Amino acid sequence: MTENVEKEVRRLAEEAKAASVELGMASFDVRNAALRAMAASLRAHTEDVLAANAQDMEAARAGGMKDSLLDRLLLTEERVEGMASALEELAALPDSLGRVLEDRTLGNGLRVQRVTVPFGVVAMVYEARPNVTADAAGICVKTGNACVLRSGSSALHSSIAIANVLHEAAVGAGLPRNCIRIVESTDRSSADALMRMHGVVDLLIPRGGAGLIRRCVENATVPVIETGTGNCHVYVHEAADLEKARAIVMNAKTQRTGVCNACESLLVDRSIAQAFLPEMLAELARAGVLVHGDAEARTAASVASEGCADAEGSPLAQFVDATEEDWGTEYLALEISVKAVDGPEEAIAHINRYGTHHSEAIVTEDAAVAERFLAAVDAAAVYANASTRFTDGGVFGLGAEIGISTQKLHARGPFAADALTSYKYVVRGDGQVRS
């Protein structure tokens, strides 16, 4: 079984490798025409895609998938339209290929240029995110890369439907057959095979939970861009505007819980904890958020619950004592850890210890403290007086993103078309030889 799966994955990857040469040479106009055709085809096949997604949703509910992940898995007409629109937005972006990054003439007359080029074959391994299929295929087409997609079992029917629609549209618009390939096996060996396909796969990008990402990073023999989990913090400094802070925390925590840029931990200066937390915790409780808190948070939760109960007399504040594990947990649910700190330096140290280098925010009206936080916190995106929910390629003006990188080499933060290019040196001479 495993041997047959690995052979099938290798066949798909080698087909993509062969297609990558022609795809990498396709003109800007042809690639953009393909993206527009892919968008139109996705719209035309919305009913087919939604029918496939209904199969995935039914199986996921039967298997007990939690609500935040069901939300990631769900496709609607609006979300399919969003995928199509993202493809058209990609077509409107400037070309990432053929950009001259450096141009100089040496003393011997050689002209040396550094020019952007595709990677070749990009493999994506992802979980319950069918929209990744469209985003990854679109960005790869834009940048002249062939792609091999490997969806998780929970999104398999949706992903296959989307990939097939996009592939046929791309080929119909003039791109080489096999430029978009999808692995239909969800056996673990299929992902492992992609990780080890040195010489065929040029870049691997995992998107999913911590376990998947760790397995790719630890076992891959091909280059990996690590898209990280998001244990994101909001730190409320003693000089914060508390109304502004409450709005930011609520948006960061509850606007969409199953995403990597949602707030998972709230830090509050001890000097304002009892002025800020009771109302904050009551508001979180009304939104159904379970608080994992320290002693200061427990005191505030008691205050929040006094005289504030539902129709049956149960306290509105939902609270459990935090453990050491909570400080490093990405809940992806209506849960949050809450801790009091003694000022910015403790907050920064806590975030740098327990955070995942994704997105971190401070709320303060003290400009110097804000700048200290922005400089000292080690994360791909740092915010002053804004929600962490903005860490997104589309919101940042990058177009559809292929992931959010928490590493420091090659790509960091939301990355899209430009990050899926490498470069080569192009040297032109007139008979020069080296003595």
mmCIF file of N, CA and C in Angstrom, residues 71-145:
data_model
loop_
_atom_site.group_PDB
_atom_site.id
_atom_site.type_symbol
_atom_site.label_atom_id
_atom_site.label_comp_id
_atom_site.label_asym_id
_atom_site.label_seq_id
_atom_site.Cartn_x
_atom_site.Cartn_y
_atom_site.Cartn_z
ATOM 1 N N ASP A 71 -15.633 25.676 10.768
ATOM 2 C CA ASP A 71 -15.717 26.972 10.091
ATOM 3 C C ASP A 71 -14.639 27.104 9.022
ATOM 4 N N ARG A 72 -13.450 26.577 9.301
ATOM 5 C CA ARG A 72 -12.387 26.602 8.295
ATOM 6 C C ARG A 72 -12.732 25.729 7.093
ATOM 7 N N LEU A 73 -13.388 24.622 7.373
ATOM 8 C CA LEU A 73 -13.708 23.652 6.327
ATOM 9 C C LEU A 73 -14.874 24.097 5.449
ATOM 10 N N LEU A 74 -15.805 24.828 6.027
ATOM 11 C CA LEU A 74 -17.047 25.176 5.326
ATOM 12 C C LEU A 74 -16.810 26.086 4.124
ATOM 13 N N LEU A 75 -17.453 25.731 3.011
ATOM 14 C CA LEU A 75 -17.513 26.602 1.847
ATOM 15 C C LEU A 75 -18.958 27.041 1.632
ATOM 16 N N THR A 76 -19.121 28.292 1.248
ATOM 17 C CA THR A 76 -20.422 28.853 0.898
ATOM 18 C C THR A 76 -20.285 29.526 -0.460
ATOM 19 N N GLU A 77 -21.391 29.944 -1.028
ATOM 20 C CA GLU A 77 -21.308 30.685 -2.287
ATOM 21 C C GLU A 77 -20.422 31.913 -2.123
ATOM 22 N N GLU A 78 -20.561 32.570 -0.986
ATOM 23 C CA GLU A 78 -19.751 33.767 -0.734
ATOM 24 C C GLU A 78 -18.270 33.426 -0.667
ATOM 25 N N ARG A 79 -17.920 32.308 -0.035
ATOM 26 C CA ARG A 79 -16.507 31.945 0.081
ATOM 27 C C ARG A 79 -15.930 31.475 -1.260
ATOM 28 N N VAL A 80 -16.731 30.789 -2.061
ATOM 29 C CA VAL A 80 -16.261 30.420 -3.401
ATOM 30 C C VAL A 80 -16.046 31.680 -4.235
ATOM 31 N N GLU A 81 -16.943 32.630 -4.117
ATOM 32 C CA GLU A 81 -16.765 33.906 -4.810
ATOM 33 C C GLU A 81 -15.502 34.606 -4.316
ATOM 34 N N GLY A 82 -15.231 34.487 -3.017
ATOM 35 C CA GLY A 82 -14.005 35.075 -2.478
ATOM 36 C C GLY A 82 -12.764 34.457 -3.091
ATOM 37 N N MET A 83 -12.772 33.133 -3.296
ATOM 38 C CA MET A 83 -11.636 32.474 -3.934
ATOM 39 C C MET A 83 -11.475 32.947 -5.374
ATOM 40 N N ALA A 84 -12.596 33.066 -6.082
ATOM 41 C CA ALA A 84 -12.539 33.529 -7.468
ATOM 42 C C ALA A 84 -12.025 34.970 -7.542
ATOM 43 N N SER A 85 -12.523 35.811 -6.664
ATOM 44 C CA SER A 85 -12.072 37.213 -6.648
ATOM 45 C C SER A 85 -10.590 37.313 -6.341
ATOM 46 N N ALA A 86 -10.095 36.443 -5.438
ATOM 47 C CA ALA A 86 -8.671 36.453 -5.095
ATOM 48 C C ALA A 86 -7.820 36.101 -6.311
ATOM 49 N N LEU A 87 -8.297 35.192 -7.147
ATOM 50 C CA LEU A 87 -7.570 34.846 -8.370
ATOM 51 C C LEU A 87 -7.510 36.043 -9.321
ATOM 52 N N GLU A 88 -8.609 36.772 -9.424
ATOM 53 C CA GLU A 88 -8.622 37.957 -10.290
ATOM 54 C C GLU A 88 -7.718 39.053 -9.727
ATOM 55 N N GLU A 89 -7.675 39.166 -8.407
ATOM 56 C CA GLU A 89 -6.777 40.150 -7.791
ATOM 57 C C GLU A 89 -5.326 39.789 -8.064
ATOM 58 N N LEU A 90 -5.016 38.490 -8.071
ATOM 59 C CA LEU A 90 -3.661 38.062 -8.425
ATOM 60 C C LEU A 90 -3.312 38.483 -9.844
ATOM 61 N N ALA A 91 -4.271 38.327 -10.756
ATOM 62 C CA ALA A 91 -4.030 38.691 -12.152
ATOM 63 C C ALA A 91 -3.736 40.179 -12.303
ATOM 64 N N ALA A 92 -4.240 40.978 -11.390
ATOM 65 C CA ALA A 92 -4.051 42.433 -11.478
ATOM 66 C C ALA A 92 -2.713 42.895 -10.895
ATOM 67 N N LEU A 93 -2.014 42.000 -10.202
ATOM 68 C CA LEU A 93 -0.748 42.380 -9.583
ATOM 69 C C LEU A 93 0.384 42.428 -10.616
ATOM 70 N N PRO A 94 1.438 43.194 -10.345
ATOM 71 C CA PRO A 94 2.596 43.213 -11.245
ATOM 72 C C PRO A 94 3.257 41.839 -11.322
ATOM 73 N N ASP A 95 4.050 41.637 -12.331
ATOM 74 C CA ASP A 95 4.736 40.357 -12.512
ATOM 75 C C ASP A 95 5.864 40.213 -11.498
ATOM 76 N N SER A 96 5.895 39.053 -10.844
ATOM 77 C CA SER A 96 6.981 38.770 -9.897
ATOM 78 C C SER A 96 8.193 38.181 -10.599
ATOM 79 N N LEU A 97 8.033 37.732 -11.828
ATOM 80 C CA LEU A 97 9.123 37.106 -12.571
ATOM 81 C C LEU A 97 9.835 38.112 -13.470
ATOM 82 N N GLY A 98 11.107 37.863 -13.706
ATOM 83 C CA GLY A 98 11.875 38.692 -14.617
ATOM 84 C C GLY A 98 12.241 40.049 -14.066
ATOM 85 N N ARG A 99 12.019 40.275 -12.777
ATOM 86 C CA ARG A 99 12.408 41.556 -12.175
ATOM 87 C C ARG A 99 13.924 41.588 -11.998
ATOM 88 N N VAL A 100 14.532 42.662 -12.428
ATOM 89 C CA VAL A 100 15.984 42.807 -12.293
ATOM 90 C C VAL A 100 16.273 43.400 -10.918
ATOM 91 N N LEU A 101 16.835 42.580 -10.033
ATOM 92 C CA LEU A 101 17.131 43.003 -8.669
ATOM 93 C C LEU A 101 18.467 43.730 -8.577
ATOM 94 N N GLU A 102 19.342 43.451 -9.517
ATOM 95 C CA GLU A 102 20.683 44.059 -9.517
ATOM 96 C C GLU A 102 21.197 44.072 -10.942
ATOM 97 N N ASP A 103 21.849 45.140 -11.334
ATOM 98 C CA ASP A 103 22.362 45.266 -12.699
ATOM 99 C C ASP A 103 23.655 46.076 -12.637
ATOM 100 N N ARG A 104 24.758 45.424 -12.958
ATOM 101 C CA ARG A 104 26.034 46.146 -12.924
ATOM 102 C C ARG A 104 26.984 45.590 -13.973
ATOM 103 N N THR A 105 27.925 46.395 -14.366
ATOM 104 C CA THR A 105 28.931 45.994 -15.345
ATOM 105 C C THR A 105 30.287 45.949 -14.659
ATOM 106 N N LEU A 106 30.951 44.808 -14.751
ATOM 107 C CA LEU A 106 32.257 44.627 -14.130
ATOM 108 C C LEU A 106 33.341 45.351 -14.917
ATOM 109 N N GLY A 107 34.519 45.444 -14.305
ATOM 110 C CA GLY A 107 35.631 46.131 -14.954
ATOM 111 C C GLY A 107 36.050 45.479 -16.260
ATOM 112 N N ASN A 108 35.811 44.165 -16.389
ATOM 113 C CA ASN A 108 36.180 43.456 -17.613
ATOM 114 C C ASN A 108 35.104 43.510 -18.684
ATOM 115 N N GLY A 109 34.045 44.269 -18.421
ATOM 116 C CA GLY A 109 32.992 44.430 -19.414
ATOM 117 C C GLY A 109 31.822 43.473 -19.283
ATOM 118 N N LEU A 110 31.910 42.477 -18.385
ATOM 119 C CA LEU A 110 30.785 41.567 -18.194
ATOM 120 C C LEU A 110 29.617 42.305 -17.542
ATOM 121 N N ARG A 111 28.425 42.106 -18.117
ATOM 122 C CA ARG A 111 27.221 42.676 -17.515
ATOM 123 C C ARG A 111 26.552 41.593 -16.653
ATOM 124 N N VAL A 112 26.375 41.869 -15.358
ATOM 125 C CA VAL A 112 25.841 40.902 -14.406
ATOM 126 C C VAL A 112 24.492 41.414 -13.888
ATOM 127 N N GLN A 113 23.460 40.617 -14.125
ATOM 128 C CA GLN A 113 22.134 40.943 -13.622
ATOM 129 C C GLN A 113 21.638 39.826 -12.696
ATOM 130 N N ARG A 114 20.928 40.212 -11.662
ATOM 131 C CA ARG A 114 20.268 39.239 -10.779
ATOM 132 C C ARG A 114 18.774 39.359 -11.039
ATOM 133 N N VAL A 115 18.160 38.266 -11.521
ATOM 134 C CA VAL A 115 16.808 38.313 -12.057
ATOM 135 C C VAL A 115 15.932 37.277 -11.363
ATOM 136 N N THR A 116 14.693 37.654 -11.031
ATOM 137 C CA THR A 116 13.781 36.731 -10.346
ATOM 138 C C THR A 116 13.283 35.639 -11.289
ATOM 139 N N VAL A 117 13.202 34.402 -10.752
ATOM 140 C CA VAL A 117 12.761 33.231 -11.512
ATOM 141 C C VAL A 117 11.876 32.366 -10.618
ATOM 142 N N PRO A 118 11.097 31.440 -11.193
ATOM 143 C CA PRO A 118 10.297 30.537 -10.362
ATOM 144 C C PRO A 118 11.176 29.548 -9.606
ATOM 145 N N PHE A 119 10.599 28.936 -8.559
ATOM 146 C CA PHE A 119 11.277 27.830 -7.892
ATOM 147 C C PHE A 119 11.258 26.588 -8.774
ATOM 148 N N GLY A 120 10.122 26.299 -9.394
ATOM 149 C CA GLY A 120 9.964 25.104 -10.208
ATOM 150 C C GLY A 120 8.715 24.347 -9.805
ATOM 151 N N VAL A 121 8.843 23.459 -8.797
ATOM 152 C CA VAL A 121 7.703 22.699 -8.278
ATOM 153 C C VAL A 121 7.522 23.041 -6.806
ATOM 154 N N VAL A 122 6.355 23.543 -6.470
ATOM 155 C CA VAL A 122 6.008 23.871 -5.090
ATOM 156 C C VAL A 122 4.978 22.853 -4.607
ATOM 157 N N ALA A 123 5.275 22.193 -3.485
ATOM 158 C CA ALA A 123 4.336 21.239 -2.884
ATOM 159 C C ALA A 123 3.678 21.888 -1.672
ATOM 160 N N MET A 124 2.369 21.722 -1.567
ATOM 161 C CA MET A 124 1.612 22.222 -0.415
ATOM 162 C C MET A 124 0.991 21.038 0.314
ATOM 163 N N VAL A 125 1.228 20.951 1.617
ATOM 164 C CA VAL A 125 0.598 19.939 2.462
ATOM 165 C C VAL A 125 -0.249 20.694 3.474
ATOM 166 N N TYR A 126 -1.569 20.455 3.478
ATOM 167 C CA TYR A 126 -2.452 21.255 4.322
ATOM 168 C C TYR A 126 -3.593 20.400 4.847
ATOM 169 N N GLU A 127 -4.345 20.982 5.790
ATOM 170 C CA GLU A 127 -5.372 20.224 6.494
ATOM 171 C C GLU A 127 -6.769 20.697 6.083
ATOM 172 N N ALA A 128 -7.603 21.081 7.025
ATOM 173 C CA ALA A 128 -9.025 21.354 6.746
ATOM 174 C C ALA A 128 -9.236 22.748 6.188
ATOM 175 N N ARG A 129 -8.558 23.067 5.085
ATOM 176 C CA ARG A 129 -8.621 24.404 4.517
ATOM 177 C C ARG A 129 -8.796 24.313 3.003
ATOM 178 N N PRO A 130 -9.973 24.046 2.487
ATOM 179 C CA PRO A 130 -10.126 23.903 1.031
ATOM 180 C C PRO A 130 -9.770 25.156 0.257
ATOM 181 N N ASN A 131 -9.895 26.340 0.874
ATOM 182 C CA ASN A 131 -9.536 27.574 0.172
ATOM 183 C C ASN A 131 -8.057 27.632 -0.165
ATOM 184 N N VAL A 132 -7.218 26.898 0.595
ATOM 185 C CA VAL A 132 -5.785 26.858 0.311
ATOM 186 C C VAL A 132 -5.547 26.297 -1.091
ATOM 187 N N THR A 133 -6.401 25.379 -1.536
ATOM 188 C CA THR A 133 -6.261 24.792 -2.868
ATOM 189 C C THR A 133 -6.262 25.877 -3.936
ATOM 190 N N ALA A 134 -7.219 26.781 -3.853
ATOM 191 C CA ALA A 134 -7.319 27.848 -4.847
ATOM 192 C C ALA A 134 -6.204 28.875 -4.683
ATOM 193 N N ASP A 135 -5.926 29.260 -3.439
ATOM 194 C CA ASP A 135 -4.881 30.259 -3.211
ATOM 195 C C ASP A 135 -3.521 29.752 -3.693
ATOM 196 N N ALA A 136 -3.194 28.499 -3.334
ATOM 197 C CA ALA A 136 -1.886 27.942 -3.698
ATOM 198 C C ALA A 136 -1.767 27.783 -5.209
ATOM 199 N N ALA A 137 -2.798 27.228 -5.839
ATOM 200 C CA ALA A 137 -2.751 27.052 -7.292
ATOM 201 C C ALA A 137 -2.628 28.398 -7.995
ATOM 202 N N GLY A 138 -3.389 29.389 -7.527
ATOM 203 C CA GLY A 138 -3.350 30.697 -8.160
ATOM 204 C C GLY A 138 -2.000 31.374 -8.030
ATOM 205 N N ILE A 139 -1.437 31.356 -6.841
ATOM 206 C CA ILE A 139 -0.141 32.012 -6.642
ATOM 207 C C ILE A 139 0.943 31.299 -7.427
ATOM 208 N N CYS A 140 0.860 29.973 -7.502
ATOM 209 C CA CYS A 140 1.856 29.231 -8.274
ATOM 210 C C CYS A 140 1.755 29.565 -9.764
ATOM 211 N N VAL A 141 0.537 29.644 -10.299
ATOM 212 C CA VAL A 141 0.373 30.035 -11.698
ATOM 213 C C VAL A 141 0.928 31.438 -11.924
ATOM 214 N N LYS A 142 0.615 32.349 -11.025
ATOM 215 C CA LYS A 142 1.102 33.732 -11.160
ATOM 216 C C LYS A 142 2.616 33.787 -11.229
ATOM 217 N N THR A 143 3.280 32.918 -10.470
ATOM 218 C CA THR A 143 4.742 32.968 -10.363
ATOM 219 C C THR A 143 5.437 31.921 -11.219
ATOM 220 N N GLY A 144 4.689 31.240 -12.097
ATOM 221 C CA GLY A 144 5.313 30.293 -13.013
ATOM 222 C C GLY A 144 5.768 29.006 -12.374
ATOM 223 N N ASN A 145 5.216 28.666 -11.211
ATOM 224 C CA ASN A 145 5.568 27.425 -10.530
ATOM 225 C C ASN A 145 4.483 26.379 -10.746
#
